[in-house]
Coordinates of C-alpha atoms in Angstrom, one line a residue:
M711 CA -17.3 24.3 -19.0
T712 CA -17.4 25.0 -22.8
S713 CA -19.3 22.6 -24.8
D714 CA -16.1 20.4 -25.6
G715 CA -16.2 19.5 -22.0
W716 CA -12.4 20.8 -21.3
G717 CA -12.3 24.2 -22.1
K718 CA -12.0 27.3 -19.6
I719 CA -14.0 27.0 -16.5
D720 CA -15.7 30.5 -15.8
A721 CA -15.5 29.8 -11.9
F722 CA -11.6 30.5 -12.1
K723 CA -11.8 34.0 -12.0
A724 CA -10.7 34.1 -8.5
A725 CA -8.2 31.5 -9.1
L726 CA -9.1 29.5 -5.9
T727 CA -8.7 25.8 -5.2
A728 CA -8.9 23.4 -2.2
W729 CA -7.4 20.1 -1.3
I730 CA -9.4 17.4 0.9
V731 CA -7.3 14.3 2.1
E732 CA -10.1 11.6 2.2
P733 CA -9.9 8.8 4.6
T734 CA -9.3 5.0 3.9
N735 CA -12.2 2.7 4.2
D736 CA -10.8 2.1 7.9
S737 CA -11.7 -1.6 9.0
T738 CA -10.2 -0.7 12.4
G739 CA -13.2 1.7 13.2
T740 CA -10.6 4.0 14.5
G741 CA -11.7 6.8 12.3
T742 CA -7.9 7.7 11.5
G743 CA -8.0 5.9 8.3
T744 CA -4.9 7.4 6.2
I745 CA -1.5 6.6 7.1
N746 CA 0.2 9.8 8.2
W747 CA 3.3 9.6 5.9
Q748 CA 0.8 9.8 2.9
L749 CA 0.3 13.6 3.6
A750 CA 3.8 14.4 2.8
D751 CA 3.6 12.2 -0.2
L752 CA 0.6 13.0 -2.6
P753 CA -1.1 16.4 -1.7
A754 CA 2.1 18.1 -0.6
Y755 CA 3.7 17.4 -3.9
L756 CA 0.7 18.1 -5.7
A757 CA 0.0 21.4 -4.0
D758 CA 3.8 22.7 -4.2
F759 CA 3.6 21.6 -8.0
I760 CA 0.6 24.1 -8.2
H761 CA 1.9 26.8 -6.3
R762 CA 5.3 27.0 -8.3
R763 CA 3.7 27.3 -11.5
R764 CA 0.5 29.4 -10.5
P765 CA 1.6 31.2 -7.3
D766 CA -1.8 33.3 -7.9
V767 CA -3.6 30.3 -6.8
R768 CA -4.7 30.2 -3.2
Q769 CA -4.7 26.5 -1.7
H770 CA -5.8 24.8 1.3
I771 CA -5.3 21.2 2.5
L772 CA -8.2 19.5 4.8
D773 CA -7.4 16.1 6.1
L774 CA -10.5 14.5 7.1
S775 CA -8.9 11.6 8.4
L776 CA -8.0 13.5 11.6
Y777 CA -11.5 14.0 12.5
P778 CA -14.1 11.3 13.7
Q779 CA -16.4 10.2 10.7
T780 CA -19.5 11.9 12.3
Q781 CA -17.3 15.3 12.3
R782 CA -16.3 15.0 8.8
G783 CA -19.1 16.3 6.9
N784 CA -19.6 19.7 8.9
V785 CA -15.9 20.0 9.0
L786 CA -15.7 19.6 5.2
R787 CA -18.9 22.2 5.1
E788 CA -17.4 24.8 7.5
T789 CA -13.8 24.6 5.8
A790 CA -15.3 24.9 2.4
S791 CA -17.5 27.9 3.2
A792 CA -14.7 30.0 4.8
F793 CA -12.4 29.4 1.7
S794 CA -15.1 29.4 -1.2
P795 CA -13.2 27.2 -3.6
D796 CA -13.7 27.0 -7.3
L797 CA -12.1 23.6 -7.3
V798 CA -12.2 20.9 -4.6
C799 CA -9.7 18.0 -5.2
F800 CA -10.4 14.5 -3.2
S801 CA -7.9 12.0 -2.7
W802 CA -9.1 8.6 -1.9
R803 CA -6.2 6.4 -1.1
D804 CA -7.5 2.8 0.0
I805 CA -10.7 0.5 -0.2
Q806 CA -10.1 -2.8 1.4
I807 CA -12.1 -5.0 3.6
F808 CA -11.2 -8.8 5.0
S809 CA -7.6 -7.7 4.5
P810 CA -5.7 -10.3 2.8
H811 CA -3.2 -10.5 5.9
E812 CA -3.2 -11.4 9.6
G813 CA -2.8 -8.1 10.9
D814 CA -6.3 -7.4 10.4
D815 CA -8.9 -9.3 12.4
S816 CA -11.3 -9.4 9.3
L817 CA -9.1 -12.2 7.8
E818 CA -9.2 -14.3 10.9
H819 CA -13.3 -13.5 11.0
A820 CA -13.5 -14.8 7.2
F821 CA -11.5 -17.9 7.7
N822 CA -13.3 -18.9 10.8
F823 CA -16.7 -18.3 8.8
Y824 CA -15.2 -20.3 5.9
Y825 CA -13.4 -23.2 7.5
A826 CA -13.8 -23.3 11.3
S827 CA -14.6 -27.0 12.3
N828 CA -16.6 -25.7 15.5
P829 CA -19.9 -24.2 14.3
I830 CA -20.0 -21.7 17.3
K831 CA -16.9 -20.1 16.1
R832 CA -18.5 -20.0 12.5
I833 CA -21.8 -18.3 14.0
A834 CA -19.7 -16.2 15.4
A835 CA -17.6 -15.0 12.8
S836 CA -20.7 -14.5 10.8
F837 CA -21.8 -11.8 13.3
Q838 CA -18.1 -10.3 13.1
G839 CA -18.6 -10.6 9.3
L840 CA -21.7 -8.5 9.2
R841 CA -20.2 -6.2 11.1
H842 CA -17.3 -5.6 8.8
L843 CA -19.8 -5.5 5.9
Y844 CA -21.7 -2.9 7.3
R845 CA -18.6 -0.7 8.3
Y846 CA -17.2 -1.5 4.6
Y847 CA -20.7 -0.2 2.9
H848 CA -21.1 2.6 5.6
D849 CA -17.7 3.9 5.0
I850 CA -17.8 3.8 1.2
R851 CA -21.1 5.7 1.3
A852 CA -19.6 8.2 3.8
N853 CA -16.7 8.9 1.4
L854 CA -19.0 9.2 -1.5
S855 CA -20.9 11.7 0.4
Y856 CA -18.3 14.6 0.6
P857 CA -18.2 15.3 -3.3
W858 CA -22.0 15.4 -3.2
L859 CA -21.9 17.8 -0.2
I860 CA -19.3 20.0 -2.1
R861 CA -21.9 19.5 -5.2
E862 CA -24.9 20.9 -2.9
K863 CA -23.4 23.7 -1.1
F864 CA -21.2 25.1 -4.0
P865 CA -22.9 23.8 -7.2
K866 CA -20.3 26.1 -9.5
A867 CA -17.2 24.4 -7.9
Q868 CA -15.5 21.9 -9.9
I869 CA -14.8 18.6 -8.3
M870 CA -11.7 16.4 -9.1
I871 CA -10.8 12.9 -7.4
G872 CA -8.1 10.7 -7.4
G873 CA -5.9 8.5 -5.4
G874 CA -5.0 4.9 -5.3
A875 CA -8.4 3.8 -4.3
F876 CA -10.4 5.7 -7.1
T877 CA -7.9 4.7 -9.9
A878 CA -8.5 1.1 -8.8
F879 CA -12.2 1.3 -8.7
A880 CA -12.9 4.3 -11.1
D881 CA -15.3 2.5 -13.4
Q882 CA -17.4 1.6 -10.4
L883 CA -17.1 4.8 -8.4
I884 CA -17.5 7.2 -11.1
E885 CA -21.1 6.2 -11.4
K886 CA -21.9 7.1 -7.9
L887 CA -20.0 10.5 -7.9
P888 CA -21.9 14.0 -8.8
E889 CA -22.3 14.0 -12.6
G890 CA -19.3 16.1 -14.3
T891 CA -16.8 15.0 -11.5
I892 CA -13.5 14.7 -13.1
G893 CA -11.8 11.5 -12.1
I894 CA -7.7 11.3 -12.4
L895 CA -6.1 8.0 -12.8
G896 CA -2.8 7.9 -11.4
E897 CA -0.7 11.0 -11.1
G898 CA -2.6 14.5 -11.2
E899 CA -0.1 17.2 -11.5
D900 CA -0.7 18.0 -15.3
A901 CA -4.2 17.4 -15.2
I902 CA -4.6 20.0 -12.4
L903 CA -2.6 22.4 -14.0
K904 CA -4.3 22.0 -17.4
L905 CA -7.5 22.5 -15.8
L906 CA -6.3 25.5 -14.0
D907 CA -5.0 26.9 -17.2
G908 CA -8.1 26.1 -19.1
H909 CA -6.3 23.6 -21.4
P910 CA -7.9 20.3 -22.4
L911 CA -7.4 17.2 -20.8
S912 CA -7.5 14.8 -23.8
D913 CA -4.1 13.5 -23.3
E914 CA -4.4 13.2 -19.9
R915 CA -5.6 9.8 -17.8
Y916 CA -9.1 10.8 -16.8
I917 CA -12.7 9.7 -16.6
I918 CA -15.8 11.9 -16.4
R919 CA -19.6 10.8 -16.7
E920 CA -21.6 13.8 -18.4
G921 CA -25.2 13.3 -19.6
G922 CA -25.2 9.5 -18.8
R923 CA -22.1 8.9 -20.7
I924 CA -18.8 7.9 -19.5
T925 CA -15.4 9.4 -21.2
K926 CA -11.7 8.4 -20.7
G927 CA -8.7 9.9 -21.7
E928 CA -5.2 8.2 -22.2
Q929 CA -2.2 9.7 -20.9
R930 CA 0.4 10.4 -23.8
A931 CA 3.5 11.3 -21.6
P932 CA 3.9 10.6 -17.6
A933 CA 4.8 13.6 -15.5
L934 CA 8.5 14.2 -15.1
L935 CA 10.0 14.5 -11.6
D936 CA 12.8 16.7 -12.1
A937 CA 11.4 19.7 -10.3
L938 CA 9.1 18.1 -7.9
T939 CA 9.8 19.2 -4.5
V940 CA 8.2 20.1 -1.3
D941 CA 8.4 23.8 0.1
L942 CA 8.0 23.0 3.9
P943 CA 7.0 26.8 4.7
Y944 CA 4.4 26.9 2.2
L945 CA 2.8 23.6 3.2
T946 CA 2.6 24.8 6.7
S947 CA 0.9 28.0 5.6
I948 CA -2.0 26.0 3.6
F949 CA -2.2 23.0 6.0
P950 CA -3.4 24.3 9.5
Q951 CA -3.4 20.5 10.7
Y952 CA 0.2 20.0 10.1
R953 CA 1.0 19.8 13.7
A954 CA -0.4 16.3 13.7
Y955 CA 2.2 15.1 11.5
V956 CA 5.3 16.7 13.2
A957 CA 6.4 13.6 15.3
E958 CA 5.2 10.9 12.6
S959 CA 7.0 9.1 9.9
I960 CA 7.1 11.1 6.8
G961 CA 6.7 10.0 3.3
V962 CA 9.3 11.0 0.7
Q963 CA 9.1 10.0 -2.9
S964 CA 12.3 9.5 -4.9
K965 CA 10.8 7.9 -7.9
R966 CA 7.7 6.8 -9.9
G967 CA 6.9 3.6 -11.8
C968 CA 7.4 0.1 -11.4
P969 CA 9.2 -1.9 -14.1
Y970 CA 8.0 -5.3 -13.0
D971 CA 4.9 -7.2 -14.0
C972 CA 3.8 -9.0 -10.6
A973 CA 0.4 -10.5 -11.3
F974 CA -1.3 -9.0 -8.2
C975 CA 0.0 -5.8 -8.2
L976 CA -1.6 -2.2 -8.9
Y977 CA 1.3 -0.1 -9.0
P978 CA 2.2 -0.4 -12.8
Y979 CA -1.3 0.4 -13.7
I980 CA -1.3 3.4 -11.3
E981 CA 2.2 4.8 -12.0
G982 CA 2.9 3.3 -15.1
K983 CA 6.0 0.7 -15.9
R984 CA 8.4 3.8 -16.8
V985 CA 10.5 4.5 -13.9
R986 CA 11.0 8.3 -13.5
Y987 CA 13.7 9.7 -11.0
R988 CA 13.8 12.7 -8.9
P989 CA 17.3 14.1 -8.2
P990 CA 18.9 12.8 -5.1
E991 CA 19.5 16.5 -3.9
M992 CA 15.8 17.1 -4.2
V993 CA 14.7 14.2 -2.4
M994 CA 17.7 15.2 0.4
R995 CA 16.0 18.7 0.5
D996 CA 12.7 17.0 1.3
I997 CA 14.3 15.1 4.1
S998 CA 16.4 17.8 5.5
Q999 CA 13.5 20.2 5.9
H1000 CA 11.4 17.7 7.8
Y1001 CA 14.5 16.9 9.8
H1002 CA 15.3 20.2 10.7
Q1003 CA 12.1 22.3 11.0
W1004 CA 9.6 19.6 12.2
G1005 CA 12.0 17.6 14.0
A1006 CA 11.1 14.3 11.9
R1007 CA 13.3 11.4 12.4
R1008 CA 11.5 8.5 10.8
F1009 CA 11.0 8.6 7.2
W1010 CA 9.3 6.1 4.6
F1011 CA 10.3 6.2 0.6
T1012 CA 6.7 5.8 -0.7
D1013 CA 8.0 4.5 -4.0
A1014 CA 6.5 1.3 -5.5
Q1015 CA 10.1 -0.1 -5.1
F1016 CA 13.2 2.1 -3.6
I1017 CA 15.7 -0.1 -5.6
T1018 CA 13.9 -0.5 -9.0
G1019 CA 16.8 -2.6 -10.7
K1020 CA 20.2 -1.7 -11.3
E1021 CA 19.6 1.7 -13.1
A1022 CA 18.6 3.0 -9.7
Y1023 CA 21.7 2.0 -7.9
P1024 CA 23.5 5.7 -8.7
Q1025 CA 20.1 7.6 -7.3
C1026 CA 19.8 5.4 -4.2
T1027 CA 23.5 5.4 -3.5
E1028 CA 23.6 9.1 -3.7
I1029 CA 20.8 9.8 -1.5
L1030 CA 22.1 7.4 1.3
E1031 CA 25.6 8.9 1.2
R1032 CA 24.0 12.5 1.4
I1033 CA 21.8 11.4 4.4
I1034 CA 25.3 10.3 5.9
R1035 CA 27.4 13.1 4.8
E1036 CA 24.6 15.6 6.3
G1037 CA 24.9 13.7 9.6
L1038 CA 21.2 13.3 9.7
E1039 CA 20.2 10.6 12.4
I1040 CA 17.1 9.1 11.0
E1041 CA 15.5 5.7 10.6
W1042 CA 14.1 5.2 7.1
S1043 CA 12.4 2.3 5.5
G1044 CA 10.7 1.6 2.2
Y1045 CA 9.6 -1.4 -0.3
I1046 CA 12.8 -2.9 -0.8
R1047 CA 13.8 -5.8 -3.1
T1048 CA 16.5 -7.5 -1.3
S1049 CA 17.5 -9.5 -4.2
L1050 CA 18.8 -6.1 -5.6
I1051 CA 21.0 -5.4 -2.2
T1052 CA 24.8 -5.5 -3.1
G1053 CA 27.5 -5.7 -0.5
D1054 CA 28.2 -2.0 -0.8
L1055 CA 24.5 -0.6 -0.7
A1056 CA 23.8 -2.9 2.4
K1057 CA 26.5 -1.1 4.2
L1058 CA 25.1 2.3 3.0
M1059 CA 21.7 1.1 4.1
V1060 CA 22.7 0.7 7.7
R1061 CA 24.9 3.4 8.2
S1062 CA 22.3 5.9 6.9
G1063 CA 19.8 4.4 9.2
V1064 CA 17.8 1.7 7.7
G1065 CA 15.0 0.5 9.9
D1066 CA 12.6 -2.6 9.7
L1067 CA 12.0 -3.8 6.3
E1068 CA 8.9 -5.6 4.6
V1069 CA 9.8 -8.1 2.1
A1070 CA 7.4 -9.5 -0.4
I1071 CA 9.1 -13.0 -0.8
T1072 CA 5.6 -14.2 -1.9
S1073 CA 6.6 -17.8 -2.0
G1074 CA 9.7 -20.1 -1.5
S1075 CA 9.2 -21.8 -4.8
Q1076 CA 10.9 -20.4 -7.9
E1077 CA 8.1 -22.1 -10.0
V1078 CA 5.4 -20.0 -8.1
L1079 CA 7.5 -16.7 -8.4
N1080 CA 8.2 -17.2 -11.9
N1081 CA 4.3 -17.8 -12.6
L1082 CA 3.6 -14.7 -10.8
H1083 CA 5.9 -12.7 -12.8
M1084 CA 7.8 -11.6 -9.9
G1085 CA 11.1 -11.1 -11.5
F1086 CA 13.8 -12.3 -9.0
K1087 CA 15.6 -15.3 -8.2
L1088 CA 15.4 -16.5 -4.7
E1089 CA 19.0 -17.0 -4.3
R1090 CA 19.7 -13.3 -4.9
L1091 CA 17.1 -12.5 -2.1
Y1092 CA 19.1 -14.7 0.2
D1093 CA 22.3 -13.1 -0.8
G1094 CA 20.7 -9.5 -0.1
C1095 CA 20.0 -10.9 3.2
R1096 CA 23.6 -12.0 3.9
Y1097 CA 24.9 -8.6 2.8
L1098 CA 22.3 -6.7 5.2
A1099 CA 23.7 -9.2 8.0
E1100 CA 27.4 -8.5 7.3
A1101 CA 26.7 -5.0 7.2
G1102 CA 25.4 -5.3 10.7
F1103 CA 21.5 -4.9 10.2
R1104 CA 19.6 -4.8 13.3
G1105 CA 16.2 -4.3 12.2
K1106 CA 12.9 -6.5 11.9
V1107 CA 12.5 -8.3 8.6
I1108 CA 8.7 -9.0 7.8
L1109 CA 8.4 -11.8 5.3
N1110 CA 5.0 -11.8 3.4
Y1111 CA 4.1 -14.9 2.0
S1112 CA 1.0 -15.3 -0.3
L1113 CA 0.2 -19.2 0.5
N1114 CA -1.9 -20.8 -2.3
S1115 CA -1.0 -18.6 -5.1
P1116 CA -1.6 -20.0 -8.5
K1117 CA 0.4 -23.1 -9.2
E1118 CA 0.7 -24.0 -5.4
T1119 CA 1.4 -27.7 -4.3
E1120 CA 2.2 -29.3 -1.2
E1121 CA 5.9 -29.4 -2.1
T1122 CA 5.8 -25.6 -3.1
L1123 CA 4.2 -24.9 0.2
L1124 CA 7.3 -27.0 1.9
Q1125 CA 9.7 -25.1 -0.2
S1126 CA 8.1 -21.6 1.3
I1127 CA 8.6 -23.1 5.2
E1128 CA 12.1 -23.8 4.2
S1129 CA 12.7 -20.3 2.7
Y1130 CA 11.7 -18.8 6.0
K1131 CA 14.1 -20.8 8.0
V1132 CA 16.8 -20.0 5.5
V1133 CA 16.2 -16.0 5.9
A1134 CA 15.8 -17.0 9.7
T1135 CA 19.4 -18.5 9.8
I1136 CA 20.9 -15.8 7.8
L1137 CA 19.6 -12.5 9.8
G1138 CA 18.7 -14.3 13.2
E1139 CA 15.2 -15.6 14.1
E1140 CA 14.8 -12.9 16.4
R1141 CA 14.6 -10.4 13.4
V1142 CA 12.6 -12.6 10.9
F1143 CA 8.8 -12.3 11.0
P1144 CA 6.8 -14.2 8.5
L1145 CA 3.2 -12.7 8.0
M1146 CA 0.6 -14.7 6.0
F1147 CA -0.9 -12.7 3.3
F1148 CA -3.3 -13.9 0.7
L1149 CA -3.7 -12.5 -2.7
G1150 CA -6.5 -9.9 -2.8
I1151 CA -7.9 -9.8 -6.4
Q1152 CA -7.9 -6.4 -7.6
P1153 CA -9.3 -4.7 -10.8
N1154 CA -6.8 -4.2 -13.7
T1155 CA -4.2 -6.8 -12.5
D1156 CA -2.9 -9.7 -14.7
L1157 CA -4.4 -11.9 -11.9
E1158 CA -7.9 -10.7 -12.5
H1159 CA -7.3 -11.2 -16.3
R1160 CA -6.3 -14.6 -15.8
L1161 CA -9.0 -15.5 -13.4
L1162 CA -11.6 -13.9 -15.8
E1163 CA -10.5 -16.1 -18.7
E1164 CA -10.3 -19.1 -16.5
G1165 CA -14.0 -18.5 -15.3
Y1166 CA -12.9 -18.5 -11.5
L1167 CA -14.6 -14.7 -11.7
S1168 CA -17.3 -13.7 -13.7
A1169 CA -17.7 -11.3 -16.5
G1170 CA -18.9 -8.1 -15.6
Y1171 CA -18.5 -8.9 -11.8
N1172 CA -18.6 -5.9 -9.2
P1173 CA -15.3 -6.0 -7.4
L1174 CA -16.9 -3.3 -4.8
M1175 CA -20.0 -5.9 -4.3
L1176 CA -19.4 -7.8 -1.4
T1177 CA -21.1 -11.0 -0.6
P1178 CA -20.0 -14.3 1.5
G1179 CA -19.5 -16.1 -1.8
S1180 CA -17.5 -13.1 -3.5
I1181 CA -15.5 -12.4 -0.6
K1182 CA -14.5 -16.1 -0.6
R1183 CA -13.5 -15.8 -4.4
L1184 CA -11.6 -12.5 -3.8
L1185 CA -9.6 -13.6 -0.9
Y1186 CA -7.7 -16.2 -3.1
N1187 CA -7.3 -19.4 -1.7
P1188 CA -8.7 -22.2 -3.7
A1189 CA -9.2 -25.8 -3.3
P1190 CA -7.8 -28.2 -2.8
L1191 CA -5.2 -26.9 -0.5
N1192 CA -7.5 -24.2 1.2
K1193 CA -8.6 -26.5 3.9
I1194 CA -5.1 -27.4 4.8
I1195 CA -3.8 -23.9 4.6
A1196 CA -6.7 -22.6 6.9
K1197 CA -6.3 -25.2 9.4
A1198 CA -2.7 -24.2 10.0
C1199 CA -3.6 -20.5 10.2
L1200 CA -6.6 -20.8 12.3
S1201 CA -4.6 -23.1 14.8
A1202 CA -1.8 -20.2 14.9
W1203 CA -4.3 -17.2 15.1
H1204 CA -6.3 -19.2 18.1
K1205 CA -3.0 -19.4 20.1
K1206 CA -1.8 -16.0 19.4
H1207 CA -3.1 -14.1 22.4
G1208 CA -0.7 -15.0 25.4
S1209 CA 0.3 -18.4 24.2
Q1210 CA 3.7 -20.0 23.7
D1211 CA 4.9 -22.1 21.0
P1212 CA 6.1 -25.4 22.9
R1213 CA 8.1 -26.7 20.0
P1214 CA 11.9 -26.3 20.0
W1215 CA 13.5 -23.4 18.1
S1216 CA 15.8 -20.8 19.7
G1217 CA 13.3 -19.4 22.3
S1218 CA 14.6 -15.7 21.0
L1219 CA 11.0 -14.7 20.1
Q1220 CA 9.4 -14.7 23.5
T1221 CA 9.5 -10.6 23.6
K1222 CA 7.2 -8.4 21.5
P1223 CA 8.9 -6.2 18.8
A1224 CA 8.7 -2.6 19.7
T1225 CA 5.9 -0.5 17.9
S1226 CA 7.2 0.9 14.5
A1227 CA 5.7 2.8 11.6
Y1228 CA 4.9 0.7 8.5
A1229 CA 3.3 1.6 5.5
D1230 CA 0.3 -0.6 6.5
G1231 CA -0.5 0.4 10.1
N1232 CA -2.1 -3.0 10.8
L1233 CA 1.3 -4.9 10.1
I1234 CA 2.5 -4.5 13.9
R1235 CA -0.5 -6.4 15.1
G1236 CA 0.4 -9.0 12.5
I1237 CA 3.9 -9.4 14.2
E1238 CA 3.5 -9.0 17.8
G1239 CA 2.4 -12.7 18.6
N1240 CA 4.7 -14.0 15.6
S1241 CA 1.7 -16.0 14.6
G1242 CA 3.1 -16.4 11.0
R1243 CA 5.8 -18.6 12.0
E1244 CA 3.5 -20.7 14.1
A1245 CA 1.0 -21.0 11.0
L1246 CA 4.1 -22.1 8.9
L1247 CA 5.1 -24.5 11.2
N1248 CA 1.6 -25.8 11.8
L1249 CA 1.5 -26.0 7.9
E1250 CA 5.0 -28.1 8.1
E1251 CA 3.6 -30.5 10.3
I1252 CA 0.3 -31.3 8.4
L1253 CA 2.0 -31.7 5.6
R1254 CA 4.5 -34.0 6.6
S1255 CA 2.3 -36.0 8.3
Q1256 CA 0.2 -36.7 5.6
K1257 CA 3.4 -37.8 4.0
G1258 CA 4.3 -39.9 6.9
D1259 CA 7.4 -38.0 7.3
G1260 CA 8.6 -37.8 10.7
S1261 CA 11.5 -35.2 10.7
S1262 CA 11.8 -32.6 13.1
M1263 CA 9.5 -29.5 12.9
G1264 CA 11.3 -27.0 14.6
S1265 CA 15.1 -27.9 13.4
A1266 CA 17.0 -25.2 11.6
P1267 CA 17.9 -26.0 7.9
S1268 CA 21.3 -27.4 7.2
S1269 CA 21.7 -25.6 4.0
T1270 CA 20.9 -21.7 3.1
K1271 CA 19.3 -23.2 -0.3
T1272 CA 16.0 -24.2 -0.9
P1273 CA 15.4 -27.0 -3.3
A1274 CA 13.7 -24.2 -5.8
A1275 CA 16.4 -21.8 -5.3
T1276 CA 19.1 -24.5 -6.0
T1277 CA 17.5 -25.2 -9.4
A1278 CA 16.7 -21.5 -10.3
G1279 CA 18.8 -20.2 -13.1

């Protein structure tokens, strides 16, 4: 580099670059880390972006997640040696331990450790917790070792790193990376191209540590997506491992950015609040290529929200109409706000092959939702479910509940239970699976800022440093409701393996749902036993017994409105 730190890089005389897709911190221990459709999302779009503007740049994609962790270092070394890269870009997707939803057994171990009344269970959970902590730190060290390996073996190569995990924890991770590593916050197309062309990055979101000093840049204008696409033949030519993804769910991005202010969400920080749309014909070109050339039949829209608002209707409508018009027999899904589904859109969704949906209802209390800046009305969410039912929707709906969110009370908890019954009444109990999430406090979110101001978190805390005390704080479940909720959840989780709920309902949940692909691969474990429903009914029983209310726990609601939805504006 030149003295300004962002001039031309002499090593680019050969104009070579390589991509490394780095694994997540995989709490399951399977070594598969990344979710398959992520490959077709981030590295594929970036590689195509560079290829179209700099066809002289030779590229190679290596997915480390396809190898056991013990082999990754050697594979990286051998691949880089054969390719002799001048630029190596790492994508680090996720860092998470003691996952805040019940599909990951680390949550159950954490709750047993903090709340179980049986001391034997607490002792057993403590050993499991130590195992998770060891894996957590071990995986972070392993992921950090790969850039260091490149620096050791290829000292002249420039290293870049990005991805969701790095963007979220950039301030902590940059200190542990080789000096001079360029960290990209958020999207990286323009930054990488500028680096290749020898232009300064002063107007991009980056972070770098040089001479013991950390420097950051701010992005002046987000990348435009009007020419973002995937050339599948080119992708297969630079990614020898592509066959591992041929039969998997493929990620397709139709837009970037999220206009909402949900207090716990990182999407606005990572992608920005300005929503940028890809032309529907380009989105369909991606789907069609994978359909005809790879035989792909399942797709996941990797957008923060597939329907970001009314302004997204024309794009979403055209994409679905094109799927139908081209006769593509696919199953697709994504993050979708059911509160924005109209009758016409529901019909298009069903006809075009919509599969299971994951809905962040969060709470059945409009007051709690408003406090979290969720930006929707519960009654509109129920309307969207009605439209789907009328259109003939036959998929599953996973309702994500974040119990004990700020402003939670016993009454709002009862409203959440009632909201589940409303959705189950609309769509059919056999299609609705509540999943217990707990808010995970992440850096650069409004929730973190609030809790720092309130003193719940200490200023200068390290979000990557986990101890029994910090885990309990970061897995948000504060007093006085924490023990009641924990009791309800633990009872459900302890019964989930082969047990049956004796309380009356319809009996339609006796069969396990078929395995499917979700954005989070652990979700299927959370719905197999439908323990979320049991946790809600347990909670209802506890709360009503405290009030001396003897009403039936399993009866269906007589109205399709909760008290919160009735009073919402």
